[in-house]
Tab-separated table of C-alpha atoms in Angstrom:
chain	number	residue	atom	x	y	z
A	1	UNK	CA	212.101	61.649	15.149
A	2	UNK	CA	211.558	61.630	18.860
A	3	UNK	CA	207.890	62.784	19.879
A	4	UNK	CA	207.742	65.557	22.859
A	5	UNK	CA	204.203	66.529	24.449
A	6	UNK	CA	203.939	69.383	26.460
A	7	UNK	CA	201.820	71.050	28.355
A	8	UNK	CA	200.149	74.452	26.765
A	9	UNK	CA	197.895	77.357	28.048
A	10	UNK	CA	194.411	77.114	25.570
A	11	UNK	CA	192.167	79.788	27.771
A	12	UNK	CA	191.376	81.062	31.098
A	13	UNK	CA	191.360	77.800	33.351
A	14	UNK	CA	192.383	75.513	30.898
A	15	UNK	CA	195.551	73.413	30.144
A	16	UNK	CA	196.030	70.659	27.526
A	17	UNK	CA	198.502	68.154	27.033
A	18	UNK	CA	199.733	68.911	22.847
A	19	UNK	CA	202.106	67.476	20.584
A	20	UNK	CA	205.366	70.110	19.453
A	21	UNK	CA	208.005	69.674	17.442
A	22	UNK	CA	211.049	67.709	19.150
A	23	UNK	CA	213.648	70.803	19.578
A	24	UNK	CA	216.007	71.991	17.425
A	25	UNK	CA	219.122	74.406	17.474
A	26	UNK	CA	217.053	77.178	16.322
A	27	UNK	CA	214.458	79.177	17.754
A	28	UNK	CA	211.348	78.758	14.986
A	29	UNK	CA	207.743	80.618	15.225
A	30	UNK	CA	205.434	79.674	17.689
A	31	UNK	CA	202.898	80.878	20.494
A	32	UNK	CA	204.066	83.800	22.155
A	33	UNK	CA	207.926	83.977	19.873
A	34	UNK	CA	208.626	87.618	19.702
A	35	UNK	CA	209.530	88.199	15.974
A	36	UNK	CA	212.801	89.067	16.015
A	37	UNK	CA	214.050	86.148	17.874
A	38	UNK	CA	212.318	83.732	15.408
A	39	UNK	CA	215.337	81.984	13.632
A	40	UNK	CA	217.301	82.435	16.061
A	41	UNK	CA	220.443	80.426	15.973
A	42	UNK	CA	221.399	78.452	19.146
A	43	UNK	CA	224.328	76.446	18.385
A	44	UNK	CA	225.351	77.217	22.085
A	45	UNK	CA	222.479	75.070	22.799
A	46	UNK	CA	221.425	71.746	24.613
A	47	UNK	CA	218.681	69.334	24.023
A	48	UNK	CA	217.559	68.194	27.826
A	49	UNK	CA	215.134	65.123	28.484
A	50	UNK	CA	213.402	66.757	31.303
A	51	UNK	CA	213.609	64.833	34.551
A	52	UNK	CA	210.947	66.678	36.445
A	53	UNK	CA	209.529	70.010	35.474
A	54	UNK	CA	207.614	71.892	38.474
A	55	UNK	CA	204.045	73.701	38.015
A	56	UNK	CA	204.193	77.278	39.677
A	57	UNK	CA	202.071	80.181	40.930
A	58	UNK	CA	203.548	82.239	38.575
A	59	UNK	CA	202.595	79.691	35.433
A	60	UNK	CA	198.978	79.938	37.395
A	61	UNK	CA	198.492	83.959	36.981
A	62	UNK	CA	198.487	82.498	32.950
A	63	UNK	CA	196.404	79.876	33.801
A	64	UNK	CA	193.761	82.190	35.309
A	65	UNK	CA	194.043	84.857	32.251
A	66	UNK	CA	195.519	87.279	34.280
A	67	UNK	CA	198.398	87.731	31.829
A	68	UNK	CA	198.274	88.267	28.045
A	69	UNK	CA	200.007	85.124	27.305
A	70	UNK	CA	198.399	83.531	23.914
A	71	UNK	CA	196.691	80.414	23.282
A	72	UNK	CA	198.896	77.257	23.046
A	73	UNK	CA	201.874	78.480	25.035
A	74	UNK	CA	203.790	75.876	25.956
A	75	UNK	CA	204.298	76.452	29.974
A	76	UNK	CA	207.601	75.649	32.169
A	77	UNK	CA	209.890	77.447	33.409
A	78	UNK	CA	210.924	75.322	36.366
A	79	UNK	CA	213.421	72.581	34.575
A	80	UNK	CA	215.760	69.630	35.477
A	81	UNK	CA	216.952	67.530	33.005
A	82	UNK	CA	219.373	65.098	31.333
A	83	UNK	CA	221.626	66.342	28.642
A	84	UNK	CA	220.809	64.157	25.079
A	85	UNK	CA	222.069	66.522	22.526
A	86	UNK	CA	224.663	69.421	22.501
A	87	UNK	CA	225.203	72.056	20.433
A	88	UNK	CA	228.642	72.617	18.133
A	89	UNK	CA	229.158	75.744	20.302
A	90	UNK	CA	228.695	73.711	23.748
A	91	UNK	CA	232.485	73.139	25.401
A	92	UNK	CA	232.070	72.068	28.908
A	93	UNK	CA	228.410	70.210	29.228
A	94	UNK	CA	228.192	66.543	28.004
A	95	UNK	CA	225.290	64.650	27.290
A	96	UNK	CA	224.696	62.493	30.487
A	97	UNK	CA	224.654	65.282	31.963
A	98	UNK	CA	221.895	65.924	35.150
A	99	UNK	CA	221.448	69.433	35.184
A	100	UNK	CA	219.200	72.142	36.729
A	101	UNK	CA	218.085	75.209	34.421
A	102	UNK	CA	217.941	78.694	36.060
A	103	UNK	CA	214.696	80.091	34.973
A	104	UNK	CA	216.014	83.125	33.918
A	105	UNK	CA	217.841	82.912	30.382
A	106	UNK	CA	220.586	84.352	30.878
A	107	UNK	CA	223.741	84.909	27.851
A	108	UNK	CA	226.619	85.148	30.348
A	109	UNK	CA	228.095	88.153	27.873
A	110	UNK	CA	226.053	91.151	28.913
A	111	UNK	CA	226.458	93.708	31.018
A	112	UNK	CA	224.324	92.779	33.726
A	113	UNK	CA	225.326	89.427	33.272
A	114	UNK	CA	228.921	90.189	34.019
A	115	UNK	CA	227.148	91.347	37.192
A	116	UNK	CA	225.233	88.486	37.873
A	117	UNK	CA	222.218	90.507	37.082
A	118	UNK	CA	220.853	87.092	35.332
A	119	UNK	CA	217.262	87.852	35.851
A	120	UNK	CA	217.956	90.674	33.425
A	121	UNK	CA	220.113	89.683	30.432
A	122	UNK	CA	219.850	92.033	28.151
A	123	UNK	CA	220.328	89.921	25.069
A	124	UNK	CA	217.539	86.929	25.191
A	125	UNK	CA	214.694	88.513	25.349
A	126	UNK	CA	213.822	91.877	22.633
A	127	UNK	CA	210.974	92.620	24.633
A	128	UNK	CA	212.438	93.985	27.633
A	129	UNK	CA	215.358	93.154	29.803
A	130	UNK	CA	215.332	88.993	31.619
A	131	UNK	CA	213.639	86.215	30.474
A	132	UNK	CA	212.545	82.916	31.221
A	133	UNK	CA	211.147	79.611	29.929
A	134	UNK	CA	207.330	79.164	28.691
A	135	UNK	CA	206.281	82.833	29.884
A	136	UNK	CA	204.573	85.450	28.605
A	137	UNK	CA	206.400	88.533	26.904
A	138	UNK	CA	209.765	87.035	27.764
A	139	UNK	CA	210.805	86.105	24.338
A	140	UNK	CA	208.991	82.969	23.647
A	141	UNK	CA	211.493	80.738	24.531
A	142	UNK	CA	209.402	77.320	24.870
A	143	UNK	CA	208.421	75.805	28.005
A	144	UNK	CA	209.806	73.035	29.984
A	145	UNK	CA	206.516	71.448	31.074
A	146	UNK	CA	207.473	68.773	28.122
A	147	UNK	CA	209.252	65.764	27.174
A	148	UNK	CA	212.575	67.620	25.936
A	149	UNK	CA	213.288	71.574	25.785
A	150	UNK	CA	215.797	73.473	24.113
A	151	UNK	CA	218.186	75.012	26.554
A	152	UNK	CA	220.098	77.996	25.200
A	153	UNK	CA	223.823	79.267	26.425
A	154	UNK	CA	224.407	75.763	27.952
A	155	UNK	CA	227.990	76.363	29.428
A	156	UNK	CA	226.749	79.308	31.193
A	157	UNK	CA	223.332	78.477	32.049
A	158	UNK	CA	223.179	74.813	33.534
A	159	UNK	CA	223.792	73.951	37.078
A	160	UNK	CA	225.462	70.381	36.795
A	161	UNK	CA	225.102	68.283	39.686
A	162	UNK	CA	228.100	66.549	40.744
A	163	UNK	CA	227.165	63.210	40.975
A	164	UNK	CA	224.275	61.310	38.965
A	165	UNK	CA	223.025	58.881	41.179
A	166	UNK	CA	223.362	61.401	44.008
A	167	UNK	CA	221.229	63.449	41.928
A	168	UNK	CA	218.490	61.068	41.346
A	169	UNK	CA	218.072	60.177	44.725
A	170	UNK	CA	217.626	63.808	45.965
A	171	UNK	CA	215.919	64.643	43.248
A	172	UNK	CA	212.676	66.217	44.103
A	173	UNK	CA	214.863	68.595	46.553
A	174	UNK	CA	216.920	69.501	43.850
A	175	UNK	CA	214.257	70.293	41.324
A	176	UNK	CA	213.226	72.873	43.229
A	177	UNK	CA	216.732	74.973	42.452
A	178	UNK	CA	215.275	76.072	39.028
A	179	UNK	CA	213.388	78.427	40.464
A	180	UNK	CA	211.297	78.561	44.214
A	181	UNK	CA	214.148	77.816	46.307
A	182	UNK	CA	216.977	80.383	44.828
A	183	UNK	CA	213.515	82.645	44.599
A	184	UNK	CA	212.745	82.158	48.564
A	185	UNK	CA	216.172	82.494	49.376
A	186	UNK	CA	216.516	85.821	47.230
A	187	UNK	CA	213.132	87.238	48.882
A	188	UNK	CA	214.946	86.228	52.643
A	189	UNK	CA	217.976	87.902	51.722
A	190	UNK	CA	216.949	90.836	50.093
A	191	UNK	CA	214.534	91.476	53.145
A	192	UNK	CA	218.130	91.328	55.433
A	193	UNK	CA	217.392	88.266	57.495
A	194	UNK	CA	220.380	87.052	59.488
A	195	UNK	CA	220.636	84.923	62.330
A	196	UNK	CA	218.633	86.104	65.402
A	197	UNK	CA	215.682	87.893	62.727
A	198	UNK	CA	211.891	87.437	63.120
A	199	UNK	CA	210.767	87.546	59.467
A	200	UNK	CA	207.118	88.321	58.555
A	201	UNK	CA	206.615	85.979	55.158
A	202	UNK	CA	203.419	86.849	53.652
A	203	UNK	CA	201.751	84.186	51.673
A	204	UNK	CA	202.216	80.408	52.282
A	205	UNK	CA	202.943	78.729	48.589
A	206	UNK	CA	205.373	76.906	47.874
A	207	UNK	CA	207.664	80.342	47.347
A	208	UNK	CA	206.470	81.121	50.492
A	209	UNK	CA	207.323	78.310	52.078
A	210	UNK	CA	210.691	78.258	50.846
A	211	UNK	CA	211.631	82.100	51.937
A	212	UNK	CA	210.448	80.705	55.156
A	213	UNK	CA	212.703	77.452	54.858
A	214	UNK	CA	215.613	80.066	53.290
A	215	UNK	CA	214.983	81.863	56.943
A	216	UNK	CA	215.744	79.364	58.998
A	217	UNK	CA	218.676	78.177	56.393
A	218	UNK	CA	219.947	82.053	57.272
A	219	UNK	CA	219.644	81.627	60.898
A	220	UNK	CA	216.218	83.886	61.713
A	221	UNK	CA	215.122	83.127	65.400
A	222	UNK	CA	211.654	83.912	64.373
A	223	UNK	CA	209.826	82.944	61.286
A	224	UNK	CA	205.924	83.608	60.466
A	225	UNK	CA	203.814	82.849	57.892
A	226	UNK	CA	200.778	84.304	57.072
A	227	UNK	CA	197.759	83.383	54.879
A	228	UNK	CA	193.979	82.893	53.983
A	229	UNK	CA	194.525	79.074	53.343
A	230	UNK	CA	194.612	76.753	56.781
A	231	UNK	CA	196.220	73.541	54.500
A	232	UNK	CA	199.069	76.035	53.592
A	233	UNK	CA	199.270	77.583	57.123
A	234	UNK	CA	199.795	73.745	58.456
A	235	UNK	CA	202.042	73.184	55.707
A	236	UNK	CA	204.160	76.448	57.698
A	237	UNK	CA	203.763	74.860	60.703
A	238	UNK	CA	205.233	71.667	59.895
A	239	UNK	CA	208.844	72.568	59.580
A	240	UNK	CA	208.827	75.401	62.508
A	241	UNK	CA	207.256	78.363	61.866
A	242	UNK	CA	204.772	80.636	63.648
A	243	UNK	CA	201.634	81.164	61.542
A	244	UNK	CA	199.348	84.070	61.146
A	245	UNK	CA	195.007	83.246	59.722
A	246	UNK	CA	194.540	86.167	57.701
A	247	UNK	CA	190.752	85.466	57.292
A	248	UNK	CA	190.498	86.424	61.011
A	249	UNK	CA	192.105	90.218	60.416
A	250	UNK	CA	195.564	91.517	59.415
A	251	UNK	CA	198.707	90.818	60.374
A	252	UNK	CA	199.788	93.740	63.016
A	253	UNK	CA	197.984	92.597	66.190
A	254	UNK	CA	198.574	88.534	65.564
A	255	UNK	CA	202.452	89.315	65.217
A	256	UNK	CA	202.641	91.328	68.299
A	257	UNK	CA	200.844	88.382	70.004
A	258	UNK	CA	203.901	85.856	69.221
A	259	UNK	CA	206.371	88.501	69.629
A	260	UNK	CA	205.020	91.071	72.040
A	261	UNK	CA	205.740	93.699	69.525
A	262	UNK	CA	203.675	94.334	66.280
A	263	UNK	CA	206.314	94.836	63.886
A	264	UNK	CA	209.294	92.259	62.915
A	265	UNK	CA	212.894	92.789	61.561
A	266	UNK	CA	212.298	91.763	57.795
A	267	UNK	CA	209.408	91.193	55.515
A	268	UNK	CA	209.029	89.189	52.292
A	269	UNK	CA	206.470	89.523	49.722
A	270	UNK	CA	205.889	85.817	48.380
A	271	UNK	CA	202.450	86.764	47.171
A	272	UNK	CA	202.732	89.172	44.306
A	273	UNK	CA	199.801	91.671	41.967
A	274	UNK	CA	196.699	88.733	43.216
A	275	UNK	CA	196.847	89.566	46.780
A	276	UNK	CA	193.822	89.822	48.860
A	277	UNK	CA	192.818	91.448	51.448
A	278	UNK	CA	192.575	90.631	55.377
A	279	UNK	CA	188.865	88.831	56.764
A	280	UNK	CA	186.325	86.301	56.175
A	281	UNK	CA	185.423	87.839	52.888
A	282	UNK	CA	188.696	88.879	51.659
A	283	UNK	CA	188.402	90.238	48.278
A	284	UNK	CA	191.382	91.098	45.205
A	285	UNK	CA	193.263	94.240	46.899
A	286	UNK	CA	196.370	93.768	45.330
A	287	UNK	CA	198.180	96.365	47.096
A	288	UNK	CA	197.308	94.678	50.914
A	289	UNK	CA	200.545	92.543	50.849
A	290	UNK	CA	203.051	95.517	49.817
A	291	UNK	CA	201.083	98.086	52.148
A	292	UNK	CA	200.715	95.999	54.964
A	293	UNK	CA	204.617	95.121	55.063
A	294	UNK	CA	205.226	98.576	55.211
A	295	UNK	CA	203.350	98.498	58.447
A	296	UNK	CA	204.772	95.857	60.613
A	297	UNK	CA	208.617	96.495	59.251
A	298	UNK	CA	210.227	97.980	61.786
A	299	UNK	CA	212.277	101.291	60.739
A	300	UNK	CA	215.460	101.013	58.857
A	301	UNK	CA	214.236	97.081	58.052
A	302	UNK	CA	213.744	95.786	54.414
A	303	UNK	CA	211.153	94.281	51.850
A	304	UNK	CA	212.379	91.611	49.794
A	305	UNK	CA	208.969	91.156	46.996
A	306	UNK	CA	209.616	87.702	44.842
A	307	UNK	CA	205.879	87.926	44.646
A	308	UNK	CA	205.034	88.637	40.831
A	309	UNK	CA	203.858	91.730	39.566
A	310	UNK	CA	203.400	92.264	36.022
A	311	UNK	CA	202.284	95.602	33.748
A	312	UNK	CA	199.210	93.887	32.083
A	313	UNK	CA	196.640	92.473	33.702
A	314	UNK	CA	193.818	91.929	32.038
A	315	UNK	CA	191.730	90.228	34.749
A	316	UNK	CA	192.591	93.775	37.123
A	317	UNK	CA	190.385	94.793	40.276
A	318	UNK	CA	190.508	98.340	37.944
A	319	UNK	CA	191.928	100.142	35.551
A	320	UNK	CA	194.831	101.300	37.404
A	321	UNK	CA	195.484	97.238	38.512
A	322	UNK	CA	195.713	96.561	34.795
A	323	UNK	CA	198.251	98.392	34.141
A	324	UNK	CA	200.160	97.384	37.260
A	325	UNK	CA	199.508	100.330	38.917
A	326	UNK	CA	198.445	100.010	42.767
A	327	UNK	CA	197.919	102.275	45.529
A	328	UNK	CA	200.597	101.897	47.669
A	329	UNK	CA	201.449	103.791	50.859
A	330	UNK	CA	204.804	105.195	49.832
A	331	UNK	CA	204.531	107.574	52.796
A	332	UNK	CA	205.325	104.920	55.228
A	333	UNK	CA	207.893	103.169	53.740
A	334	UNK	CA	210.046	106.653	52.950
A	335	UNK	CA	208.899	107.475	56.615
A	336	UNK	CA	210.408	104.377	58.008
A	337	UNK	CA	214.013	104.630	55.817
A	338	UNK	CA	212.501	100.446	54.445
A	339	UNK	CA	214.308	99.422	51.327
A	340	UNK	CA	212.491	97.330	48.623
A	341	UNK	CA	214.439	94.751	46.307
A	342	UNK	CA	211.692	93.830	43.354
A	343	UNK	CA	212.256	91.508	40.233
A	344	UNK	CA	213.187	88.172	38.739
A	345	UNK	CA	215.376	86.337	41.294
A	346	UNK	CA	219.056	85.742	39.815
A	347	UNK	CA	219.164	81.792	40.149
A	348	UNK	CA	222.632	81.532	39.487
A	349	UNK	CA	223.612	83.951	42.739
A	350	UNK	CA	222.225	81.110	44.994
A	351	UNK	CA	221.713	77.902	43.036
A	352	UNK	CA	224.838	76.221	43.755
A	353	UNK	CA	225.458	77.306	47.363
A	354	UNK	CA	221.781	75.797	47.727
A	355	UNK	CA	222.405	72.677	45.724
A	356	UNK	CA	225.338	72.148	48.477
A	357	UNK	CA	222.764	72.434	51.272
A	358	UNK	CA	220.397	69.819	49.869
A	359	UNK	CA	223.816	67.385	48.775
A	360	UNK	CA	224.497	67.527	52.444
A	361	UNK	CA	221.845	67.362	54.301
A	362	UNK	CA	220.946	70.778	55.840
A	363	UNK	CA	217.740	71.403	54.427
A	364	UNK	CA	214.458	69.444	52.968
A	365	UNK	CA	212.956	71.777	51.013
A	366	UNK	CA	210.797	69.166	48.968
A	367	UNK	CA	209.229	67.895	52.452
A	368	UNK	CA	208.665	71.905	53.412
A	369	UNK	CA	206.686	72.700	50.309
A	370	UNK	CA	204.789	68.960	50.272
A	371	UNK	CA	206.615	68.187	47.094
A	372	UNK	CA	204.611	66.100	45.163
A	373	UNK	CA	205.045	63.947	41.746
A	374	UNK	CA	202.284	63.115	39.488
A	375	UNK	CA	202.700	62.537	35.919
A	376	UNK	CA	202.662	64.919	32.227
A	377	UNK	CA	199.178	63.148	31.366
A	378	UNK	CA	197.769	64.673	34.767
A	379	UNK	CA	199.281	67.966	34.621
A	380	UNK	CA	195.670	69.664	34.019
A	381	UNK	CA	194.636	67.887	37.127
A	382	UNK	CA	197.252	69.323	39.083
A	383	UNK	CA	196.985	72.636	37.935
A	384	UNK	CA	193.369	72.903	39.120
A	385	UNK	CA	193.655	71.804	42.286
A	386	UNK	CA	197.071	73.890	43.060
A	387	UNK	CA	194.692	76.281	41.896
A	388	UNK	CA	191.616	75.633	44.386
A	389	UNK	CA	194.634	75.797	47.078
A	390	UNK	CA	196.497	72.738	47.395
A	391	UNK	CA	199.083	72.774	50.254
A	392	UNK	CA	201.132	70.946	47.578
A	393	UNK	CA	204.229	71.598	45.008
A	394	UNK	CA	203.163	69.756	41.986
A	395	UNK	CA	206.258	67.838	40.292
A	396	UNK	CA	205.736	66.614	36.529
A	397	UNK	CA	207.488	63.524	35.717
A	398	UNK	CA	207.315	63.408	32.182
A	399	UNK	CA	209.752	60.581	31.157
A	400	UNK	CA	209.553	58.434	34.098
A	401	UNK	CA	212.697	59.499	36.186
A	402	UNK	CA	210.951	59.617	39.242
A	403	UNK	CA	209.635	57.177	41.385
């Protein structure tokens, strides 16, 4: 049988490279499985050889034990692959297949589903509603940071690109559809920007810097960027955007000095429950980002928050923090009529108008978030130094499709 390594969680600050079991059309026990989907029958199913599989901040709040995810889970929820096995249920996906994975698991039959609610299916995941790949309390479907990965509800699911070669030569662009891109583009939209917008986009990551690249895609005159980290800030700078050094003081008074006003028409959230605060010596205040968008929104304007924020957090500033509880100014945002859209970002809304974008040329979202490939064997290396900061999207290659 085929061998598959992937790359698993062992403790706070530590990733290893393991050996799993190749996949199969069944969910079995593992790290993290709830119990009632263990034997789980996916004959709906496809077996992907992963063609790059992304590390992300939100596989980093594991990383740094701020989660209750259990030793050995398999991380990965940022997958492109090629199709090698399909399932008897499978109808419409073929193996040859080049296909991006949502990272939501979605069932296409539910309610919100039939909505395109993907980022909450209520069927994959007994926990709670949504799910996703390699993640804690989402069902324990395993990660994609791996050789090959089990990809349930294929037909609905997959984003098939339309052309393999195409595909392979835009590649690192188009790996970045599973999640970060559709994810920027949800946190730009939700927050209302449209053409002619200044947009406020707090944190510089890579989802960061692809709601800023998503506000220029919508047309926003004015796009800034504000962080702690100078690498990321250039990063902003490189493709057009105004930046804001949060180490020298909040955002209020720097805004009004590009715009002449302190406030702007939308604000995203691309920072999430590990926010800091504003200064030299910011420390964890992981209600600054929420509360300080509520400042410099102007009236009637909206929050879009792709920034994750979870209900355990073991690693909390307090007691309230670990229960995702924060202090947040309410006041001003019922004050100021603001609107908040929260959650999981449903890939499928955006993934294929995106995909179109990249196929033709209007955006370079791999170049915007310093896209960079390195290979399964160094995946621990590029966790830590995404970690200490990296302006850089790491990009695991872990069966050689990339050059």
């Amino acid at each position: 049988m085929t061998g598959n390594k992937a790359v698993a969680y062992k403790e706070p600050g530590k990733v290893e490279l393991i050996d799993i079991d190749y996949p199969s059309f069944e969910l079995k026990d593992g790290p993290g499985v709830n119990p009632a989907n263990v034997g789980r029958s996916v004959p709906h199913g496809v077996i992907l050889k992963t063609v790059a599989t992304n590390i992300c901040g939100s596989d980093q709040h594991m990383v740094r034990g701020r989660t209750t995810a259990p030793p050995n889970l398999v991380l990965g929820h940022e997958i492109t692959g090629e199709v090698v096995e399909v399932g008897p249920g499978v109808e419409f996906i073929k193996v040859g297949d080049i296909c991006s994975v949502p990272f939501n698991i979605a069932c296409g039959r539910c309610r919100n589903c039939k909505e395109r609610k993907t980022g909450i299916c209520l069927n994959v995941n007994p926990d709670r509603p949504g799910s996703a790949y390699g993640y804690v309390d989402m069902g324990g479907w395993v990660g994609g940071q791996a050789n090959y990965v089990l990809v349930p509800y294929a037909d609905w699911n997959l984003l098939k690109f339309p052309d393999k070669d195409q595909a392979l030569e835009k590649i690192m662009d188009l790996t970045m559809l599973s999640d970060i891109f559709p994810t920027g583009f949800h946190g730009a939209v939700t927050a209302g920007v449209g053409v002619g917008s200044t947009v406020y986009v707090a944190g510089a990551g890579p989802v960061g810097l692809a709601a800023a690249t998503s506000a220029h895609l919508l047309g926003a005159a004015v796009v800034i960027v504000g962080d702690l980290n100078k690498d990321r800030l250039a990063q902003a700078r490189s493709f057009g955007c105004e930046t804001i050094d949060l180490s020298e003081g909040g955002p209020a008074d720097q805004i009004e000095q590009i715009l002449g006003v302190p406030e702007v028409d939308c604000g995203v959230d691309a920072v999430g429950f590990e926010a800091r605060g504003h200064g030299h010596d910011a420390k964890e205040a992981p209600a600054t980002v929420l509360n300080s968008l509520m400042e410099i929104t102007a009236a009637g304007g909206a929050l879009g928050i792709p920034g994750l924020y979870v209900t355990g957090d073991p690693g909390g500033v307090d007691e309230a923090a670990k229960k995702g509880a924060l202090s947040l100014s309410l006041g001003t945002g019922w004050a100021k009529s603001l609107s908040f859209t929260t959650g999981q970002c449903p890939v499928m809304k955006y993934n294929r108008q995106l995909m179109m974008a990249i196929l033709h040329d209007k955006v370079s979202i791999a170049k915007n978030v310093n896209a960079k490939a390195i290979t399964l064997d160094d995946a621990p290396k590029g966790y830590a130094e995404f970690d200490a900061g990296a302006a850089t999207k790491y990009v695991l290659n872990p069966n050689g499709y990339l050059s």
